[in-house]
Coordinates of C-alpha atoms in Angstrom, one line a residue:
M1 CA 108.0 65.7 49.7
E2 CA 105.8 66.5 52.8
E3 CA 108.6 68.5 54.2
N4 CA 109.0 70.5 51.0
T5 CA 105.2 71.2 51.0
T6 CA 105.5 72.4 54.6
T7 CA 108.4 74.7 53.8
K8 CA 106.6 75.9 50.6
N9 CA 103.5 76.8 52.6
N10 CA 105.7 78.6 55.2
L11 CA 107.4 80.7 52.6
V12 CA 103.9 81.6 51.1
K13 CA 102.4 82.5 54.5
K14 CA 105.3 84.4 56.2
Y15 CA 107.0 86.0 53.1
G16 CA 104.3 86.1 50.3
F17 CA 106.2 83.7 48.0
T18 CA 104.4 83.1 44.7
E19 CA 104.4 80.4 42.1
A20 CA 106.7 82.7 40.0
D21 CA 109.1 82.7 43.0
F22 CA 109.2 79.0 43.3
K23 CA 109.9 78.6 39.4
Q24 CA 112.7 81.1 39.7
I25 CA 114.1 79.1 42.8
S26 CA 113.8 75.8 41.0
A27 CA 115.6 77.1 37.8
L28 CA 118.6 77.9 40.2
G29 CA 118.4 74.5 41.9
I30 CA 118.2 76.0 45.2
S31 CA 116.3 74.0 48.0
L32 CA 113.3 75.6 49.7
D33 CA 114.7 74.5 53.1
K34 CA 118.0 76.3 52.4
I35 CA 116.0 79.6 51.7
E36 CA 113.9 79.3 54.7
G37 CA 117.0 78.8 56.7
E38 CA 118.7 81.8 55.3
L39 CA 115.6 84.0 55.9
L40 CA 115.7 82.9 59.5
L41 CA 119.3 83.7 59.9
F42 CA 118.7 87.4 58.7
K43 CA 116.0 87.6 61.4
L44 CA 117.9 86.0 64.2
G45 CA 121.4 87.3 63.2
I46 CA 124.5 85.3 63.2
P47 CA 126.3 85.0 66.6
K48 CA 129.8 86.4 66.8
I49 CA 132.7 84.0 67.4
T50 CA 134.1 83.8 70.9
L51 CA 137.9 84.2 70.9
E52 CA 139.7 82.3 73.6
K53 CA 143.2 83.7 72.8
P54 CA 145.4 84.2 69.8
A55 CA 147.3 81.2 68.4
T56 CA 151.0 82.0 69.0
I57 CA 154.3 80.1 68.6
N58 CA 154.2 76.9 70.7
D59 CA 150.6 77.6 71.5
G60 CA 148.8 76.6 68.4
I61 CA 151.5 77.5 65.8
V62 CA 154.5 75.1 65.1
K63 CA 157.7 76.8 64.3
L64 CA 160.1 74.8 62.3
S65 CA 163.8 75.4 61.6
N66 CA 165.1 75.5 57.9
E67 CA 166.6 72.0 58.7
E68 CA 163.3 70.7 59.8
F69 CA 161.3 72.1 56.8
Q70 CA 164.0 70.4 54.6
S71 CA 163.5 67.2 56.5
Y72 CA 159.7 67.2 56.0
A73 CA 160.2 68.3 52.4
D74 CA 162.4 65.1 51.9
F75 CA 159.7 63.0 53.5
F76 CA 157.2 64.3 51.1
D77 CA 159.4 63.6 48.2
T78 CA 159.7 59.9 49.3
K79 CA 155.9 59.6 49.5
K80 CA 154.7 61.7 46.5
D81 CA 155.1 59.2 43.7
H82 CA 152.4 57.0 45.3
L83 CA 150.0 60.0 45.6
K84 CA 147.8 62.0 43.2
L85 CA 148.6 65.7 43.8
K86 CA 146.4 68.6 42.9
K87 CA 146.7 72.4 43.2
F88 CA 143.4 74.2 43.8
V89 CA 143.3 77.9 43.0
P90 CA 140.2 80.1 43.6
A91 CA 140.4 82.5 40.7
S92 CA 136.9 83.7 40.0
G93 CA 137.3 87.3 41.4
A94 CA 137.4 90.3 39.1
A95 CA 140.3 92.8 39.5
S96 CA 138.0 95.6 40.4
R97 CA 139.7 96.3 43.7
M98 CA 143.1 96.2 42.2
F99 CA 142.2 99.3 40.1
K100 CA 139.8 101.0 42.5
F101 CA 141.8 104.1 43.1
L102 CA 142.3 104.5 39.3
N103 CA 138.6 104.2 38.6
E104 CA 137.9 106.7 41.2
F105 CA 140.5 109.0 39.6
L106 CA 138.7 108.7 36.2
N107 CA 135.4 109.4 37.7
E108 CA 136.5 112.3 39.8
F109 CA 139.1 114.1 38.0
D110 CA 138.2 117.2 36.4
H111 CA 140.0 116.8 33.1
E112 CA 139.1 120.2 31.7
N113 CA 140.1 122.3 34.6
E114 CA 142.7 120.7 36.8
T115 CA 146.1 118.9 36.7
I116 CA 146.7 115.5 37.9
N117 CA 148.9 117.1 40.8
A118 CA 146.0 119.4 41.6
Y119 CA 143.6 116.2 41.8
I120 CA 146.2 114.4 44.0
N121 CA 146.3 117.3 46.5
R122 CA 142.6 117.9 46.4
K123 CA 141.8 114.2 47.2
K124 CA 144.9 113.5 49.2
D125 CA 145.4 110.4 47.1
K126 CA 148.4 108.5 48.2
N127 CA 148.1 105.7 45.7
L128 CA 148.1 107.6 42.3
P129 CA 151.6 109.2 42.8
I130 CA 153.0 105.8 43.4
F131 CA 151.3 104.5 40.4
L132 CA 152.6 107.3 38.1
A133 CA 156.2 107.2 39.5
G134 CA 156.4 103.5 38.7
I135 CA 154.3 103.5 35.6
E136 CA 157.2 102.3 33.3
K137 CA 157.9 99.2 35.5
F138 CA 154.4 97.8 35.0
P139 CA 154.6 94.7 32.8
F140 CA 151.7 96.0 30.7
Y141 CA 153.2 99.4 30.2
E142 CA 154.5 99.0 26.7
T143 CA 151.3 97.3 25.5
I144 CA 149.1 100.1 26.6
K145 CA 151.4 102.9 25.7
S146 CA 151.4 101.5 22.1
K147 CA 147.7 101.6 22.0
V148 CA 147.5 105.1 23.4
K149 CA 150.0 106.3 20.7
E150 CA 148.0 104.4 18.0
L151 CA 144.8 106.3 19.2
T152 CA 146.5 109.7 19.7
P153 CA 148.1 111.3 16.5
D154 CA 149.6 114.2 18.4
Y155 CA 150.9 111.8 21.3
Y156 CA 154.5 113.3 21.2
S157 CA 153.3 116.9 21.7
L158 CA 151.3 116.0 24.8
E159 CA 152.5 117.0 28.4
T160 CA 153.3 114.1 30.6
H161 CA 150.1 114.4 32.9
E162 CA 147.9 114.2 29.7
K163 CA 149.7 111.1 28.6
S164 CA 149.3 109.6 32.1
Y165 CA 145.6 110.3 31.9
L166 CA 145.1 108.7 28.5
F167 CA 147.2 105.7 29.6
I168 CA 144.8 105.1 32.6
K169 CA 141.7 105.8 30.6
T170 CA 142.8 103.3 27.8
M171 CA 143.8 100.6 30.4
L172 CA 140.4 100.6 32.1
S173 CA 138.2 101.4 29.0
E174 CA 135.7 98.6 28.3
E175 CA 136.5 99.4 24.5
F176 CA 140.1 98.5 24.8
F177 CA 141.8 96.7 27.8
D178 CA 139.0 96.6 30.4
F179 CA 141.5 95.5 33.1
A180 CA 139.2 96.2 36.2
N181 CA 136.4 93.8 34.8
K182 CA 138.8 91.0 34.0
P183 CA 139.8 88.3 36.4
K184 CA 143.2 88.9 38.0
G185 CA 144.5 85.5 36.8
V186 CA 144.6 86.7 33.2
L187 CA 146.3 90.1 33.7
D188 CA 150.0 90.7 33.1
F189 CA 151.8 90.4 36.3
H190 CA 155.5 89.7 35.6
K191 CA 158.0 90.7 33.0
Y192 CA 160.9 88.5 32.3
A193 CA 163.8 89.1 30.0
T194 CA 162.0 87.6 27.0
E195 CA 158.4 87.2 28.1
I196 CA 155.4 88.6 30.2
T197 CA 153.4 86.2 32.2
T198 CA 150.1 86.1 34.0
P199 CA 149.2 84.5 37.4
A200 CA 147.5 81.7 35.4
E201 CA 150.9 80.8 33.8
E202 CA 152.8 81.3 37.2
H203 CA 150.5 78.8 38.9
L204 CA 151.2 76.4 35.9
N205 CA 155.0 76.9 36.4
E206 CA 154.7 76.3 40.2
C207 CA 153.0 73.0 39.7
A208 CA 156.1 71.4 38.4
F209 CA 158.1 72.5 41.4
Y210 CA 156.0 71.2 44.3
A211 CA 152.6 69.7 43.1
S212 CA 153.8 67.0 40.7
S213 CA 154.4 63.3 41.1
N214 CA 155.8 60.9 38.5
S215 CA 156.2 64.0 36.2
V216 CA 152.4 64.6 36.3
S217 CA 150.6 67.5 37.8
H218 CA 147.0 68.6 38.3
L219 CA 145.9 72.2 38.4
H220 CA 142.3 73.2 39.1
F221 CA 141.0 76.8 38.7
T222 CA 137.6 77.9 40.0
V223 CA 136.5 80.6 37.6
S224 CA 133.2 82.4 36.7
D225 CA 131.7 80.7 33.6
H226 CA 131.9 83.9 31.4
H227 CA 135.7 84.2 32.1
E228 CA 136.7 80.5 31.6
H229 CA 137.7 81.2 27.8
L230 CA 140.2 83.9 28.9
F231 CA 142.0 81.3 31.0
Q232 CA 141.7 78.6 28.5
T233 CA 143.3 80.9 25.9
I234 CA 146.3 81.7 28.1
I235 CA 146.7 78.0 29.2
D236 CA 146.5 76.8 25.5
T237 CA 149.2 79.2 24.6
V238 CA 151.7 78.5 27.3
K239 CA 151.0 74.9 28.5
Q240 CA 153.4 73.2 26.0
K241 CA 156.1 75.6 26.8
V242 CA 155.8 75.0 30.6
E243 CA 155.7 71.3 30.1
D244 CA 158.8 71.2 27.9
K245 CA 160.7 73.3 30.3
S246 CA 159.7 71.4 33.4
K247 CA 159.4 68.0 31.9
T248 CA 156.1 67.7 33.7
K249 CA 152.7 66.9 32.2
V250 CA 150.1 69.4 33.6
H251 CA 146.4 68.6 33.5
V252 CA 144.4 71.7 33.9
S253 CA 140.7 71.7 34.8
Y254 CA 138.0 74.3 35.6
S255 CA 134.9 74.5 37.7
H256 CA 132.3 77.3 38.4
Q257 CA 130.7 78.4 41.7
D258 CA 127.5 76.3 41.7
K259 CA 124.3 78.4 41.2
S260 CA 122.6 76.3 43.9
T261 CA 125.0 77.8 46.4
D262 CA 123.7 81.4 45.7
T263 CA 121.8 83.0 48.7
I264 CA 118.8 85.0 49.0
A265 CA 119.0 88.8 49.5
V266 CA 116.7 90.8 51.8
A267 CA 115.6 94.3 52.4
P268 CA 116.7 96.1 55.6
N269 CA 113.6 95.0 57.3
N270 CA 114.5 91.3 56.6
E271 CA 111.8 90.7 54.0
P272 CA 112.9 89.3 50.6
F273 CA 114.4 91.9 48.4
R274 CA 112.6 92.3 45.1
T275 CA 113.6 93.9 41.8
E276 CA 111.4 96.6 40.1
N277 CA 109.9 93.5 38.2
G278 CA 109.1 91.9 41.6
Q279 CA 111.7 89.1 41.2
L280 CA 113.6 87.7 44.1
V281 CA 117.4 88.6 44.1
F282 CA 120.1 86.0 44.7
R283 CA 123.8 86.7 45.3
P284 CA 126.9 84.4 45.0
G285 CA 127.5 82.8 48.4
G286 CA 131.2 84.0 48.8
H287 CA 134.2 81.7 48.6
G288 CA 132.8 79.5 51.1
A289 CA 130.6 78.0 48.3
L290 CA 133.9 76.6 46.8
I291 CA 133.7 73.9 49.4
N292 CA 131.5 72.1 46.8
N293 CA 134.2 72.5 44.1
L294 CA 136.7 71.1 46.4
N295 CA 134.5 68.3 47.5
N296 CA 134.3 67.2 43.7
L297 CA 137.9 66.8 43.4
D298 CA 139.8 63.5 43.6
A299 CA 143.3 63.9 45.0
D300 CA 145.4 62.5 48.0
V301 CA 147.1 65.9 48.6
L302 CA 145.5 69.3 47.7
F303 CA 147.6 72.5 47.7
I304 CA 145.3 75.6 48.0
K305 CA 146.6 79.0 47.0
N306 CA 145.0 82.3 46.0
I307 CA 145.2 83.4 42.3
D308 CA 147.2 86.6 43.1
N309 CA 149.8 85.1 45.5
V310 CA 152.5 84.4 42.9
I311 CA 156.1 85.3 42.8
Q312 CA 158.6 86.3 40.1
N313 CA 161.7 85.3 42.2
H314 CA 162.8 82.8 44.7
I315 CA 160.7 79.9 43.4
K316 CA 162.9 77.3 45.0
E317 CA 162.6 78.8 48.4
I318 CA 158.8 78.9 48.1
T319 CA 159.0 75.2 47.0
L320 CA 160.8 74.2 50.2
Y321 CA 158.0 75.6 52.4
K322 CA 155.2 74.1 50.2
K323 CA 156.8 70.7 50.3
G324 CA 157.6 71.2 53.9
L325 CA 153.9 71.7 54.8
A326 CA 153.0 68.7 52.8
G327 CA 155.4 66.7 54.7
V328 CA 154.0 67.8 57.9
L329 CA 150.6 66.8 56.6
L330 CA 151.6 63.3 55.4
N331 CA 153.6 62.6 58.7
L332 CA 150.5 63.4 60.9
Q333 CA 148.2 61.5 58.5
Q334 CA 150.3 58.4 58.8
Q335 CA 150.2 58.5 62.6
I336 CA 146.3 59.2 62.6
F337 CA 145.9 56.3 60.1
N338 CA 147.8 54.0 62.2
I339 CA 145.8 54.7 65.2
L340 CA 142.5 54.3 63.3
R341 CA 143.5 51.0 61.8
A342 CA 144.5 49.8 65.3
I343 CA 141.1 50.7 66.6
D344 CA 139.6 48.7 63.7
N345 CA 141.6 45.8 64.5
K346 CA 140.9 45.9 68.3
E347 CA 144.7 46.4 68.9
I348 CA 144.3 49.3 71.5
S349 CA 144.2 48.6 75.1
E350 CA 143.5 51.0 78.1
A351 CA 147.4 51.3 78.5
T352 CA 148.0 52.8 75.1
I353 CA 145.1 55.4 75.5
P354 CA 147.3 58.2 77.1
E355 CA 149.8 58.1 74.5
I356 CA 147.1 58.6 71.8
I357 CA 145.5 61.5 73.9
Q358 CA 149.0 63.3 74.1
F359 CA 149.3 63.0 70.4
M360 CA 145.8 64.4 69.8
V361 CA 146.2 67.3 72.3
H362 CA 149.8 68.4 71.6
K363 CA 150.1 67.6 67.9
L364 CA 146.6 68.0 66.5
N365 CA 145.3 70.7 69.0
I366 CA 142.2 68.6 69.8
D367 CA 140.3 69.5 72.8
V368 CA 139.6 66.5 75.1
L369 CA 136.7 66.3 77.4
E370 CA 137.5 66.9 81.1
D371 CA 135.7 63.6 82.2
F372 CA 137.3 61.4 79.4
D373 CA 139.2 59.3 81.9
K374 CA 135.8 58.2 83.3
Y375 CA 134.7 56.8 79.9
T376 CA 134.7 53.1 79.3
L377 CA 137.3 51.8 76.8
E378 CA 134.7 51.5 74.2
N379 CA 133.5 55.0 74.6
K380 CA 137.0 56.3 74.6
L381 CA 137.8 54.6 71.3
E382 CA 134.5 55.9 69.9
F383 CA 135.5 59.5 70.9
I384 CA 139.2 59.1 69.5
E385 CA 137.7 57.7 66.2
S386 CA 135.2 60.5 65.9
K387 CA 138.0 63.1 66.4
L388 CA 140.5 61.6 64.1
N389 CA 138.4 60.4 61.1
R390 CA 138.2 63.7 59.6
P391 CA 139.9 65.7 56.7
I392 CA 143.2 67.3 57.7
R393 CA 144.6 70.8 56.8
V394 CA 148.0 72.1 57.5
C395 CA 148.0 75.9 57.2
G396 CA 151.0 78.2 56.8
M397 CA 150.8 81.2 58.9
V398 CA 152.9 84.4 58.4
K399 CA 154.1 86.9 61.1
N400 CA 151.7 89.8 61.4
E401 CA 153.1 92.9 59.8
G402 CA 150.0 94.9 59.4
E403 CA 148.7 93.2 56.4
P404 CA 144.9 92.7 56.4
G405 CA 143.5 89.3 56.6
G406 CA 142.1 86.5 58.8
G407 CA 144.2 85.3 61.7
P408 CA 144.8 82.1 63.7
F409 CA 142.9 82.0 67.0
W410 CA 141.8 79.5 69.7
V411 CA 138.0 79.8 69.5
R412 CA 135.5 78.6 72.1
S413 CA 132.3 77.1 70.8
Y414 CA 128.9 77.5 72.4
K415 CA 129.3 74.0 73.7
G416 CA 132.4 75.0 75.4
N417 CA 134.9 73.2 73.1
V418 CA 138.1 75.0 72.2
S419 CA 139.5 74.5 68.7
L420 CA 142.0 76.2 66.3
Q421 CA 140.3 78.4 63.6
I422 CA 141.0 81.0 61.0
V423 CA 138.9 84.1 61.9
E424 CA 138.2 87.2 60.0
S425 CA 137.8 90.4 62.0
S426 CA 134.2 90.7 60.9
Q427 CA 133.3 87.5 62.8
V428 CA 134.5 89.1 66.2
E429 CA 132.3 91.4 68.5
T430 CA 134.9 94.2 68.4
H431 CA 132.6 96.3 70.7
N432 CA 133.4 93.8 73.4
T433 CA 136.7 95.1 74.9
E434 CA 138.0 91.7 75.9
Q435 CA 137.3 90.2 72.4
A436 CA 138.9 93.3 70.7
E437 CA 142.0 93.0 72.9
I438 CA 142.4 89.3 72.0
L439 CA 141.9 90.2 68.3
A440 CA 144.6 92.9 68.5
K441 CA 147.1 90.5 70.1
A442 CA 147.2 88.3 67.0
T443 CA 150.9 87.6 66.1
H444 CA 150.2 85.8 62.7
F445 CA 147.8 86.2 59.9
N446 CA 146.4 83.7 57.3
P447 CA 148.1 84.0 53.9
V448 CA 145.9 81.2 52.4
D449 CA 148.5 78.6 52.1
L450 CA 147.0 75.3 52.8
V451 CA 147.9 71.7 52.2
C452 CA 144.9 69.3 52.7
A453 CA 144.2 65.7 52.8
T454 CA 140.6 64.9 52.0
K455 CA 140.4 61.1 52.1
N456 CA 140.0 58.6 55.0
Y457 CA 142.2 55.7 56.0
H458 CA 140.3 53.5 53.7
G459 CA 141.2 55.8 50.7
E460 CA 137.7 57.1 50.4
K461 CA 136.7 60.7 50.0
F462 CA 135.2 62.5 52.9
D463 CA 132.0 64.4 52.3
L464 CA 133.4 67.9 53.1
N465 CA 129.8 69.2 53.6
Q466 CA 129.8 67.2 56.9
F467 CA 132.5 69.3 58.4
I468 CA 131.2 72.8 58.0
D469 CA 130.2 75.1 60.9
S470 CA 127.2 76.5 59.4
S471 CA 126.8 79.1 62.2
T472 CA 129.9 81.1 61.0
G473 CA 128.6 82.7 57.8
F474 CA 128.5 86.4 57.3
I475 CA 125.7 88.9 56.8
V476 CA 126.8 91.8 54.5
T477 CA 125.3 95.0 53.5
K478 CA 125.3 95.8 49.8
N479 CA 123.7 98.3 47.4
R480 CA 121.7 97.5 44.3
N481 CA 120.8 100.3 42.0
G482 CA 120.7 102.7 44.9
Q483 CA 118.7 100.4 47.1
E484 CA 120.4 99.0 50.3
L485 CA 120.0 95.2 50.7
K486 CA 121.4 92.5 53.1
G487 CA 123.2 89.4 51.8
Y488 CA 124.3 86.1 53.3
E489 CA 127.7 84.8 52.7
L490 CA 128.5 81.2 53.5
P491 CA 131.2 80.2 55.9
G492 CA 134.4 81.1 54.4
L493 CA 136.3 78.4 52.6
W494 CA 139.2 78.3 55.2
N495 CA 137.0 79.7 58.0
G496 CA 133.9 78.0 58.8
A497 CA 133.8 75.7 55.9
M498 CA 136.7 73.8 57.4
A499 CA 135.9 74.5 61.0
K500 CA 135.6 70.7 61.9
W501 CA 138.8 69.7 60.1
I502 CA 141.9 68.5 62.0
T503 CA 143.8 71.8 61.9
V504 CA 147.6 72.4 62.3
F505 CA 149.2 75.9 61.9
V506 CA 152.9 76.1 60.9
E507 CA 154.8 79.4 60.6
V508 CA 156.1 80.2 57.1
P509 CA 158.3 83.2 56.2
L510 CA 156.9 86.4 54.6
I511 CA 158.5 85.6 51.4
T512 CA 155.8 83.0 50.8
F513 CA 153.1 85.7 50.7
N514 CA 153.1 88.2 47.8
P515 CA 149.5 89.1 47.1
V516 CA 148.4 91.7 44.6
K517 CA 145.7 93.5 46.3
T518 CA 146.2 96.8 44.3
V519 CA 148.0 97.4 41.1
N520 CA 150.8 99.1 43.0
D521 CA 151.7 95.8 44.6
L522 CA 153.2 94.9 41.2
L523 CA 156.0 97.4 41.9
K524 CA 157.1 95.4 44.9
P525 CA 160.5 93.5 44.6
A526 CA 158.8 90.1 44.5
H527 CA 157.0 91.2 41.3
Q528 CA 159.8 92.9 39.7
P529 CA 162.4 91.3 37.5
Q530 CA 165.8 90.3 38.8
Y531 CA 167.5 89.1 35.7
G532 CA 170.6 88.0 37.6
N533 CA 168.6 85.6 39.7

């Protein structure tokens, strides 16, 4: 209580906080210490990450043959019926970026005085021609076209470019489909011979293939509270059909990003940003806030995958690699637990230490101190236990083919320790030539394809908040009603939020990565029907 009073006094003295501010903060459930810490971060800045080198094949990234993947998948299959499996899908984001170029078109197209071709030439727009050329291939084409025809009595007498304009306008209109403001997970993504499916349904389908044990699966979506009903409507409609087809019972649950993880915004001078009514402004803390949601789940193995990374074809191939990653995880976990139990039972002698250290360095990528050999046996065992008694993640990594996204790197901490991390380009000091060169040499990128174990060798859940590197958040510049502000985003879920986990990277093929970043991605083969398949 005394500490809280001190913090409160500091916020009043340094930043002019009022009783109204403290009431606003209390209503959100945010601690004053957290706010004071964030305001200090804005003033001091967040240090950039120091890259040591990119993680590459046989130097931070494991490459497995198809036979080895199959072997690990088989190992997973022998173990899974004794485990609770859960799939965790961050799904709260709106689809605004998917339709960004179409919204720009509606805002900037001079409907009265130019044709769509004239607009494309004037704006040098490369995306709109692709959208228009493939318009009939989108899974939602018939639905929207029907609505346009219903709204337009003279539809058949219109020229093609006029029909296209009305199609886009109706698709994005808040009055009708409002696609850009809906979450990606509830949009039509895939057209099959007899049905059209959303990502929410595709994730439900996938569960039966690789995230079920004893014919039971658990699927968890993180959604915004005002969109949850959209997901529930879809799940309620299709769940029975999926369960009957897969002979798997799927339990679906939801959680929201906790308001207490929101972060305070500041003006460019690092003073708290205030609205015209004098209220403080808080922003969602980014996907790193979801570590709390993950922390609240009970599962032996967690599969993590983004909402838009679903595939229409090749599900059996995808299953092999998912199960393979899970097999790698369980195999390593088994060895780690054996070592930790042996330490508990005082079964480890000086003679067995080198073999354990070999395993830690070569299989788990753990940096061992140079003077480790000088430690007493008791101190060696203490060090080993502190490094091994942690959550584990096995992350699929895809060959870099120019797709944006974070990548796998060896990173040096300010203490001098080197560890494997998933790094975003914004975390790197790109003005530093040496760091920029290391960043450019990345051979792989992060497709968000993780399999995690979050329980210790006693079967107890780890507190995942203990394994966050809080120095790896992001300061972002945003605009609110024409005024510039700075926001703080928490360490990313698979970046700093998991920085202190045991981390293993395994190469997976590009076929496992099929995100839909723009609506045109739905025209790629992975999202188009192959009825013969």
